[in-house]
Each structure stands twice: as structure tokens, then as C-alpha cells.
Coordinates of C-alpha atoms and ligand atoms in Angstrom, one line a residue:
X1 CA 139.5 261.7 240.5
X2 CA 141.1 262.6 236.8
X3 CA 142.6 265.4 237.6
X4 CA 146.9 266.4 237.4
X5 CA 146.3 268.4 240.8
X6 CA 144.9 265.2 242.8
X7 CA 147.3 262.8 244.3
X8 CA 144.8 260.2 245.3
X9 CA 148.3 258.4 247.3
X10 CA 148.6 260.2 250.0
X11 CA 145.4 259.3 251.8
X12 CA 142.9 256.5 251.6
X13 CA 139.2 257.6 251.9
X14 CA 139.4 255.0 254.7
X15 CA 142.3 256.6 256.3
X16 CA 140.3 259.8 256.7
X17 CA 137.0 258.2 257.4
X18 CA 138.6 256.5 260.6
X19 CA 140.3 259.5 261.3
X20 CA 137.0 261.6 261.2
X21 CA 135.0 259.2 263.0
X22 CA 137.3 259.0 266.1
X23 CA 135.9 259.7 269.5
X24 CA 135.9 263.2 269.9
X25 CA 138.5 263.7 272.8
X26 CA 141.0 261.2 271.4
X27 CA 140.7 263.1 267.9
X28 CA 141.6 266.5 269.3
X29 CA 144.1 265.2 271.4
X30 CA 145.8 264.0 268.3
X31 CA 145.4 267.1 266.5
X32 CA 147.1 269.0 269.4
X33 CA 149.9 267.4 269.0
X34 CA 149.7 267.7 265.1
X35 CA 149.3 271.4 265.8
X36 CA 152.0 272.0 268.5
X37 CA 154.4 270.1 266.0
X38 CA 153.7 272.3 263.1
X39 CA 152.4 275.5 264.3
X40 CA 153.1 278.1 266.9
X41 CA 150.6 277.1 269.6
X42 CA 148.2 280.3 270.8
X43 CA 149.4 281.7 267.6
X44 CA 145.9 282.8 265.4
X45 CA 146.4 285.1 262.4
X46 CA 143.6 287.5 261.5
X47 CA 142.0 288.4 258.4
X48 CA 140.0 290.5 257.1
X49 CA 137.3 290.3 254.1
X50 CA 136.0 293.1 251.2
X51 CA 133.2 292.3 249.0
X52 CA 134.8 294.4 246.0
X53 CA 132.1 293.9 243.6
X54 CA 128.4 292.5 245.4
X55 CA 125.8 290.7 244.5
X56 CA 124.4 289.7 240.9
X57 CA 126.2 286.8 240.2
X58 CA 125.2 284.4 237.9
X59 CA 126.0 281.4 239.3
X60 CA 123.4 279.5 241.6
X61 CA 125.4 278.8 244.7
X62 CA 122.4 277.6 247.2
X63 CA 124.0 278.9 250.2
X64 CA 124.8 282.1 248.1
X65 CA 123.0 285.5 249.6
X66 CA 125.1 287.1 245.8
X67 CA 124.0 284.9 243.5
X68 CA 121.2 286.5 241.0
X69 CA 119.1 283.4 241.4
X70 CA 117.5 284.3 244.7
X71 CA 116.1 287.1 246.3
X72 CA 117.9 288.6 248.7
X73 CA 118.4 292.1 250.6
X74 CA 121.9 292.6 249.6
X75 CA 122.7 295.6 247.8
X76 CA 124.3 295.0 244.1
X77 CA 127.5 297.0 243.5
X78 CA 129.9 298.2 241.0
X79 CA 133.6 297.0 241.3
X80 CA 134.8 299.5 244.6
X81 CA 136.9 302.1 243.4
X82 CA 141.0 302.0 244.3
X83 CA 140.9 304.4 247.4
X84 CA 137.9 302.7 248.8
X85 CA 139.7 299.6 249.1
X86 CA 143.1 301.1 249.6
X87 CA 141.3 302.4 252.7
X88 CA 139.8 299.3 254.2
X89 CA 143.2 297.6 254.1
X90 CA 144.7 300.6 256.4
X91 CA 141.9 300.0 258.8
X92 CA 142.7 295.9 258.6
X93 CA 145.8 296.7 259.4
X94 CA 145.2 298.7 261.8
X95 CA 142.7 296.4 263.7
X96 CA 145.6 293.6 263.9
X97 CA 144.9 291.8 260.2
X98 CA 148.1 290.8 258.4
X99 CA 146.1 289.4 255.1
X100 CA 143.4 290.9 253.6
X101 CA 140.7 289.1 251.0
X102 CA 139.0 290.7 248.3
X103 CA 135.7 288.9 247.1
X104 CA 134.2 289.8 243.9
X105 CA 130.5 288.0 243.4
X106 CA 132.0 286.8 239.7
X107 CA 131.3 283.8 237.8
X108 CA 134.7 284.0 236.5
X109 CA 137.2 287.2 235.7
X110 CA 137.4 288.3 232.0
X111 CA 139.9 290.4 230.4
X112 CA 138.7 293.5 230.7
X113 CA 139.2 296.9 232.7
X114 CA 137.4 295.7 235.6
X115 CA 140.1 292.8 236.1
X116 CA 142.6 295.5 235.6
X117 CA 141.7 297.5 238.4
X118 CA 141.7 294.3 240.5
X119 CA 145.5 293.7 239.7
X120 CA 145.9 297.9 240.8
X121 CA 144.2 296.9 243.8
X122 CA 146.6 293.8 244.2
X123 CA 149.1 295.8 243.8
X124 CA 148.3 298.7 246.6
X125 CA 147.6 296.0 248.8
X126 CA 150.6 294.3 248.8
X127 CA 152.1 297.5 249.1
X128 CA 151.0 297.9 252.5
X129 CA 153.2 294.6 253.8
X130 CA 149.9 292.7 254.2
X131 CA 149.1 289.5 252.3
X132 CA 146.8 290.0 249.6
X133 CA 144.3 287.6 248.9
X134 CA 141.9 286.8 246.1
X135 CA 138.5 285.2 245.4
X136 CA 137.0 286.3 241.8
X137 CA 135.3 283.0 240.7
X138 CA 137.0 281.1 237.5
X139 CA 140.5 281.9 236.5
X140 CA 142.2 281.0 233.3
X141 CA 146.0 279.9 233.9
X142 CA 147.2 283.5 232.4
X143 CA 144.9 285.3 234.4
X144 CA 146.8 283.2 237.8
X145 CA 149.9 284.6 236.5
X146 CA 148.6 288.3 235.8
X147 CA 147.4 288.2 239.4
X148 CA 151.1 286.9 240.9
X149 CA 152.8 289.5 238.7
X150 CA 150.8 291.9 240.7
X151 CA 151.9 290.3 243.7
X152 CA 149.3 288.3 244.9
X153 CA 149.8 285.9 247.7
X154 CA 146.9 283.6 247.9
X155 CA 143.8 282.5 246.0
X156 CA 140.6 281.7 247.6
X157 CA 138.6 279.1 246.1
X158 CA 136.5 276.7 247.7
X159 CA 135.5 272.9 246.9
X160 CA 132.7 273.7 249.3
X161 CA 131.6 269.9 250.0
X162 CA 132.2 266.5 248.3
X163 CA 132.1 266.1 244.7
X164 CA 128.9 263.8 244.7
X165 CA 126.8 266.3 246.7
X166 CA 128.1 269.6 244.6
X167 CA 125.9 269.0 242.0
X168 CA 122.8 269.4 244.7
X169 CA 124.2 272.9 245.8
X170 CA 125.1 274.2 242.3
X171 CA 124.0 273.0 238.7
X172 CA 125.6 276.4 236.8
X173 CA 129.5 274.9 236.9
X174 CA 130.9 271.6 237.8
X175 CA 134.0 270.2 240.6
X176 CA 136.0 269.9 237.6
X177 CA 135.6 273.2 236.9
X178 CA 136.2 274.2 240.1
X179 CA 139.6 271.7 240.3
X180 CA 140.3 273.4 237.2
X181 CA 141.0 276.9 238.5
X182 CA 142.8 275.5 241.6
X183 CA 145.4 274.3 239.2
X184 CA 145.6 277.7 237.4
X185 CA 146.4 279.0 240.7
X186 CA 148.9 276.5 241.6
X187 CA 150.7 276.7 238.1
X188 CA 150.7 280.3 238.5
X189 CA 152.6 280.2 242.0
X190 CA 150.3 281.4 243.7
X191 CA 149.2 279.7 247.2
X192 CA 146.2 278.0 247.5
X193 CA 143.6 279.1 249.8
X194 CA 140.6 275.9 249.7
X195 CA 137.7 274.9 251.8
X196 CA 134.3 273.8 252.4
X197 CA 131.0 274.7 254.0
X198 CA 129.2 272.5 257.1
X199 CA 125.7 273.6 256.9
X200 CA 124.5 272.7 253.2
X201 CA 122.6 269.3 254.1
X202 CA 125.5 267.2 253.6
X203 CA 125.9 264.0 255.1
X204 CA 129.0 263.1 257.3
X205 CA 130.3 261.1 254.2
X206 CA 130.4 264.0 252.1
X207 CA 132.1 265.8 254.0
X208 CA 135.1 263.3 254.3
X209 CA 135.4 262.8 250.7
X210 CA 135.8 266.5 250.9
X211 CA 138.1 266.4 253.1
X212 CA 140.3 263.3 251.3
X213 CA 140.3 265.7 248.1
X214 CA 141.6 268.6 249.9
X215 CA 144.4 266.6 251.8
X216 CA 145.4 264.8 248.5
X217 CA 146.0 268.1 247.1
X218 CA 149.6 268.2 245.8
X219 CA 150.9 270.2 247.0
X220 CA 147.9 270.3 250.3
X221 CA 146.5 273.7 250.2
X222 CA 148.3 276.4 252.4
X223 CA 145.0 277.4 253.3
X224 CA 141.6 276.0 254.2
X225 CA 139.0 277.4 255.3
X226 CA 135.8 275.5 257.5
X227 CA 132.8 277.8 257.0
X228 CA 129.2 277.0 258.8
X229 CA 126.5 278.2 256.9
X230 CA 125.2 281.4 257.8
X231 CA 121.5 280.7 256.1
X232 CA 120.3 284.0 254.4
X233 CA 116.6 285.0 253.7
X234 CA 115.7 284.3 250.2
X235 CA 118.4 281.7 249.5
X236 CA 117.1 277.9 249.1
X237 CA 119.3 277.3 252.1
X238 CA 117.5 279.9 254.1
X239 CA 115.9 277.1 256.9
X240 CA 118.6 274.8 256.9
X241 CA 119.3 274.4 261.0
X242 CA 122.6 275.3 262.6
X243 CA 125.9 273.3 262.5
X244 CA 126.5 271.8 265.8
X245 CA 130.1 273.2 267.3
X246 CA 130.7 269.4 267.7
X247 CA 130.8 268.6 263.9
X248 CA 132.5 272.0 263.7
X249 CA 135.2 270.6 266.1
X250 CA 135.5 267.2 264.1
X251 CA 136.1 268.8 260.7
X252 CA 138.7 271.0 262.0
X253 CA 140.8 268.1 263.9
X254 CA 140.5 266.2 260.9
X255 CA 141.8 269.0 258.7
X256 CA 144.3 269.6 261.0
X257 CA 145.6 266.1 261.4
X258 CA 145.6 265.8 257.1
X259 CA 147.1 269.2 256.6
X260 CA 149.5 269.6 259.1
X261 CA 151.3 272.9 257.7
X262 CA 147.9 275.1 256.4
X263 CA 146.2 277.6 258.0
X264 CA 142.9 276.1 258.9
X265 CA 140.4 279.1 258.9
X266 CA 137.4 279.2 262.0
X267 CA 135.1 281.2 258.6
X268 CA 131.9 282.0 258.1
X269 CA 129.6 281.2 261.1
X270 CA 131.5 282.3 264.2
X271 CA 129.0 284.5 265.0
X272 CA 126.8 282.2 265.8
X273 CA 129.2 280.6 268.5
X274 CA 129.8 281.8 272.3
X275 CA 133.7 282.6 273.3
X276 CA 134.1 279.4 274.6
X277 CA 133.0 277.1 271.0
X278 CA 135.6 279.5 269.7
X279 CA 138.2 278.4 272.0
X280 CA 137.7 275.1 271.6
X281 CA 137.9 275.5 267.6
X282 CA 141.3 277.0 268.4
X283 CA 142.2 274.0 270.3
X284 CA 141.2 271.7 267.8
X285 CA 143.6 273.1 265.4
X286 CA 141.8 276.6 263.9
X287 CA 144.7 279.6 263.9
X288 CA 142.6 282.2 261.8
X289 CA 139.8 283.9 262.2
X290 CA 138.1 286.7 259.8
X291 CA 138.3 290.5 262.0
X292 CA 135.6 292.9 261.1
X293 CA 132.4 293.4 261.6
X294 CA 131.2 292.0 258.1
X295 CA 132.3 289.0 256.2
X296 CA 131.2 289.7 252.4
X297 CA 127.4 290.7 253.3
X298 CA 126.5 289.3 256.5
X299 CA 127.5 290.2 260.3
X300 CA 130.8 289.0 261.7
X301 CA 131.9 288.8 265.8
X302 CA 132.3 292.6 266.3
X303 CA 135.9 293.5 266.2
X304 CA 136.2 294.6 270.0
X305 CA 134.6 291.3 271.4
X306 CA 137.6 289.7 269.3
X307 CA 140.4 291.5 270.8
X308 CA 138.7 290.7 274.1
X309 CA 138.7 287.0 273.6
X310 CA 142.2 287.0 272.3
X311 CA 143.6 288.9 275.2
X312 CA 141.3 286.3 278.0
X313 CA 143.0 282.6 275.9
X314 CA 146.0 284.6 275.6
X315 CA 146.6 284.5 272.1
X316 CA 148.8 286.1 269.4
X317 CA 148.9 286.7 265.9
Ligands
SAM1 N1 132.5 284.1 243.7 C1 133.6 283.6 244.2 C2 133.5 282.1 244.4 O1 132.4 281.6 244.5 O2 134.6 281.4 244.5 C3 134.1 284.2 245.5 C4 133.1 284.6 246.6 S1 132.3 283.3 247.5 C5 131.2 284.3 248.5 C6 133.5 282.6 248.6 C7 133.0 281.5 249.5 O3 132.2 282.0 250.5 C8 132.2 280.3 248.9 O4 132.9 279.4 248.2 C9 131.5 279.7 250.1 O5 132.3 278.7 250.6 C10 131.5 280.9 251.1 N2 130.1 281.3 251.4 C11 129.3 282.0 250.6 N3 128.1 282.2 251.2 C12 128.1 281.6 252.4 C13 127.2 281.5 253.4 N4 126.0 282.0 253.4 N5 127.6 280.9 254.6 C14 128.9 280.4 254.7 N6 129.8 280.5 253.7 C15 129.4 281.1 252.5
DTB2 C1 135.6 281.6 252.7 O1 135.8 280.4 252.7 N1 134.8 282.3 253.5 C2 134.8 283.7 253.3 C3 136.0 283.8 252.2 N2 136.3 282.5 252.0 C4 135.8 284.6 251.0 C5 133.5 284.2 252.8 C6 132.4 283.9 253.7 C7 131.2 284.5 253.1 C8 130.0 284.4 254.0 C9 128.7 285.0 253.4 C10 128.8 286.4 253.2 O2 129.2 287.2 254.1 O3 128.3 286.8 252.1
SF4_3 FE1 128.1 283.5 245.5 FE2 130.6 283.0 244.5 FE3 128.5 281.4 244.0 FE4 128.6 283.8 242.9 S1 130.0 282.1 242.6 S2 126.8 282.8 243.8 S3 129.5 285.0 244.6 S4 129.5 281.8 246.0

């Protein structure tokens, strides 16, 4: 792949295609000990998400419940004023989160007073002692470096799948452009938060060329999240069947194994799995989960049932 960003030397595609296609126990046995190496074992950080600005989008994203493509029941909004979100970050915080994401269903941010408020936001947020996350579509490198002056820590923004399948999921921007904006970030200091979907009708190949792009990141991402879909009425994705827990468990041992130090993120989907899939994501190397009762637009685990299951494995954040 052209791209400054990509270090195509640190991995082979076959390196992580032997990886990925390892028997099951023997693959999570490595990444346990991957894990335990670099990371606090039992130790699962939780998040929490806020759709600032929903629905309307212009981009086509099949999986996308915001986009303006498809019709969907979610409510368009305005850009959430300060207090609103000032609000929702005490209540994270007060549930247990220690980083909080704001989502804005944007194409890309322009220079304007809406991105302005964003960067107040930023700001309050941070002001809270909580890490502030990001995901607002495109970014230009000055608008990366606005964002860290405000003190942002992280940037959300996904590769989703492999570069040979993206095209089948989205025709109204490319990888490049996508690679693009995760250098912006990276220039501008601030972390990178990167991941995928399981779900869209890729095949297992896609997702390790996915998977070979995000580990020869350089520097890897600090964060990645592994979302299932969650399919949404109206969206072309709507019927696509669930993602087995197994595949779920294979792409985050894998991730794991590659990206030793990030934070692999159990995303989008987890309602869909019993306590015990959940466990066993944690033991294959997940240590974050999303807290609340919505993600963007669509139902997450209620908050209680999460305490519960962290109190029965024992784990802390
Ligand atoms: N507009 C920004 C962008 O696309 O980067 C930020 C918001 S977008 C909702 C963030 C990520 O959420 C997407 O990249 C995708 O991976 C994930 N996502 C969106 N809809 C989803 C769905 N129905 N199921 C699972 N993940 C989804
Ligand atoms: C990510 O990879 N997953 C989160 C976060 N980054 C922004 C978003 C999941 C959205 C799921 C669909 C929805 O609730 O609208
Ligand atoms: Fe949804 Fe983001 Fe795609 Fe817009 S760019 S349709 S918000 S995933």
C-alpha cells in the first residue's frame, strides 16, 4: 500500500494469515500470554459513547443506520449543545468510564462554528480528567492539531474491513482517504483509535488483510476497536446474519497477538452476546468495552448487567 503511514515490514500477509487461521484454542492460548505480557490481566477499561450531531450524513456507509442514503428511524439532530454533553460525561464518569467518545454523523469537519463548539466540548471534557475522544469523519492535518490543542486524546477512525472489499460497503470516499486522515491524526499527536467491523459480508481474507494494515501501522494504533454488525432496518445491511462469537474470538486473538500494547475494544454488537461470549472475548485479549445503555443510535448491554458481569469475572478498570 502507497501510503507514508504503512510500514508493510513488520508483518507479512502470510504471517497474519497463519496466525489467523490457527486452531482456535492454540490461538488464544497465545494471545494470553501476549496479553498477560503487555497488559494488566482482569484489567477492562470502560467507555462511553455520544452521538453529538445524528443522522443525515452524506456518506453511504452500508452498515450505517446515519447515513442519508437509507431509511432509517433514527432521529436527525443539531450539534448537542455544551451543557448537554458536559452532562453526559459526569454521568460516564460516574458509571465507572474513564474515556468518553463523541461521534458526529459528518462526512468530514469544516471550519466553521460547529467545529468550534466541538473543540469547547474537547475542552470541558478533558477538564473532567477523563480521556476525550473523537470521531467526526475526515480531518485535515490543521484541523488534527486544532483538536490536540484542545486537548484531545484519541481519534476514532475506522478502516472498517480490507481495502479490496471497502469499495463494496462505500462508493462516496475511498481507503486512501480514509488512510489519509489517520495520518492527520498521527502528525497531529494525537493517538489513534482504528478498527473494523465483522458482519458486512466479508470473507475471512478480508478481514486479515485488514488486519495486516492495521498491525503495519507505524506506529500500531493505540486503539482498535472489533465491532459486529448490529444490522438496522432500512440500511442495505439490514438481513445480513449474525457474527459467530467464534470469528469474534479469532479476530480479537489475532489483534491481540499483532498489537500487543493497544486497547482492543469488545464494540458494537455485545448486546447480542450472553455473559459468557463476553468473557471469553476478554480472555482472548478484549480490555474495553462501551458502558451505557446506547452506543451512537442503537441499544447497548444495559449499564447494571455490566457492573454485574464485572463484579462475577472479577474484573477492574
Ligand atoms: N462519521 C464518522 C466516521 O464514519 O468515521 C464517525 C461515526 S461512525 C458511526 C463510527 C464507526 O461506527 C464506523 O466506522 C463503524 O465502524 C461503526 N459502525 C457504524 N454503524 C455500525 C453498525 N450498524 N454496526 C456496527 N458498527 C457500526
Ligand atoms: C467504533 O468502532 N464503534 C463505535 C465507536 N467506534 C464510535 C460506534 C458503534 C456504532 C454502532 C452503531 C450505532 O449505534 O449507531
Ligand atoms: Fe455513518 Fe460515519 Fe458513514 Fe456517516 S461516515 S454514514 S456517520 S459511518
Amino acid at each position: 500500500m502507497n501510503n507514508a503511514v504503512v510500514n508493510e515490514k513488520l508483518y507479512t500477509i502470510e504471517d497474519v494469515s497463519n496466525l489467523y487461521n490457527t486452531p482456535l484454542f492454540e490461538l488464544i492460548y497465545k494471545s494470553m500470554g501476549v496479553h498477560s505480557k503487555f497488559n494488566t490481566v482482569g484489567e477492562v477499561q470502560k467507555c462511553t459513547l455520544l452521538s453529538i450531531k445524528t443522522g443525515n450524513c452524506s456518506e453511504n456507509c452500508s452498515y450505517c443506520p446515519q447515513s442519508a442514503h437509507y431509511e432509517t428511524k433514527v432521529e436527525n439532530t443539531d450539534l448537542l449543545e455544551l451543557n448537554e454533553v458536559i452532562d453526559a460525561a459526569k454521568n460516564a464518569k460516574s458509571n465507572g468510564s474513564t474515556r468518553f467518545c463523541m461521534g458526529a454523523a459528518w462526512r468530514q469537519v469544516n471550519d466553521n462554528n460547529d467545529f468550534n463548539r466541538v473543540l469547547d466540548m474537547v475542552k470541558a471534557v478533558g477538564s473532567l480528567d477523563m480521556e476525550v475522544c473523537c470521531t467526526l469523519g475526515m480531518l485535515s492535518e490543521n484541523q488534527a492539531h486544532k483538536l490536540k490543542e484542545a486537548g484531545l486524546t484519541a481519534y476514532n477512525h475506522n478502516l472498517d474491513t480490507s481495502e479490496s472489499f471497502y469499495e463494496s460497503i462505500i462508493t462516496t470516499r475511498t481507503y486512501k482517504d480514509r488512510l489519509d486522515t489517520i495520518n492527520n491524526v498521527r502528525k497531529a499527536g494525537i493517538t489513534v483509535c482504528c478498527g473494523g467491523i465483522l458482519g458486512l459480508g466479508e470473507s475471512h481474507t478480508d478481514r486479515i488483510e485488514l488486519l495486516h494494515t492495521l498491525a503495519n501501522l507505524d506506529p500500531q494504533p493505540e486503539s482498535v476497536p472489533i465491532n459486529a454488525l448490529v444490522p438496522v432496518e432500512g440500511t442495505p445491511l439490514a438481513n445480513n446474519s449474525k457474527v459467530n462469537i467464534f470469528d469474534m474470538l479469532r479476530m480479537i486473538a489475532t489483534a491481540r497477538i499483532l498489537m500487543p500494547k493497544a486497547k482492543v475494544r469488545l464494540s458494537a454488537g455485545r448486546s447480542f452476546m450472553s455473559p459468557a461470549e463476553q468473557a471469553l472475548c476478554f480472555l482472548a485479549g478484549a480490555n474495553s468495552i462501551f458502558l451505557g445503555d446506547k452506543l451512537l443510535t442503537t441499544p447497548n448491554v444495559e449499564t447494571d448487567l455490566d457492573h454485574e458481569l464485572f463484579a462475577v469475572l472479577g474484573l477492574t478498570s
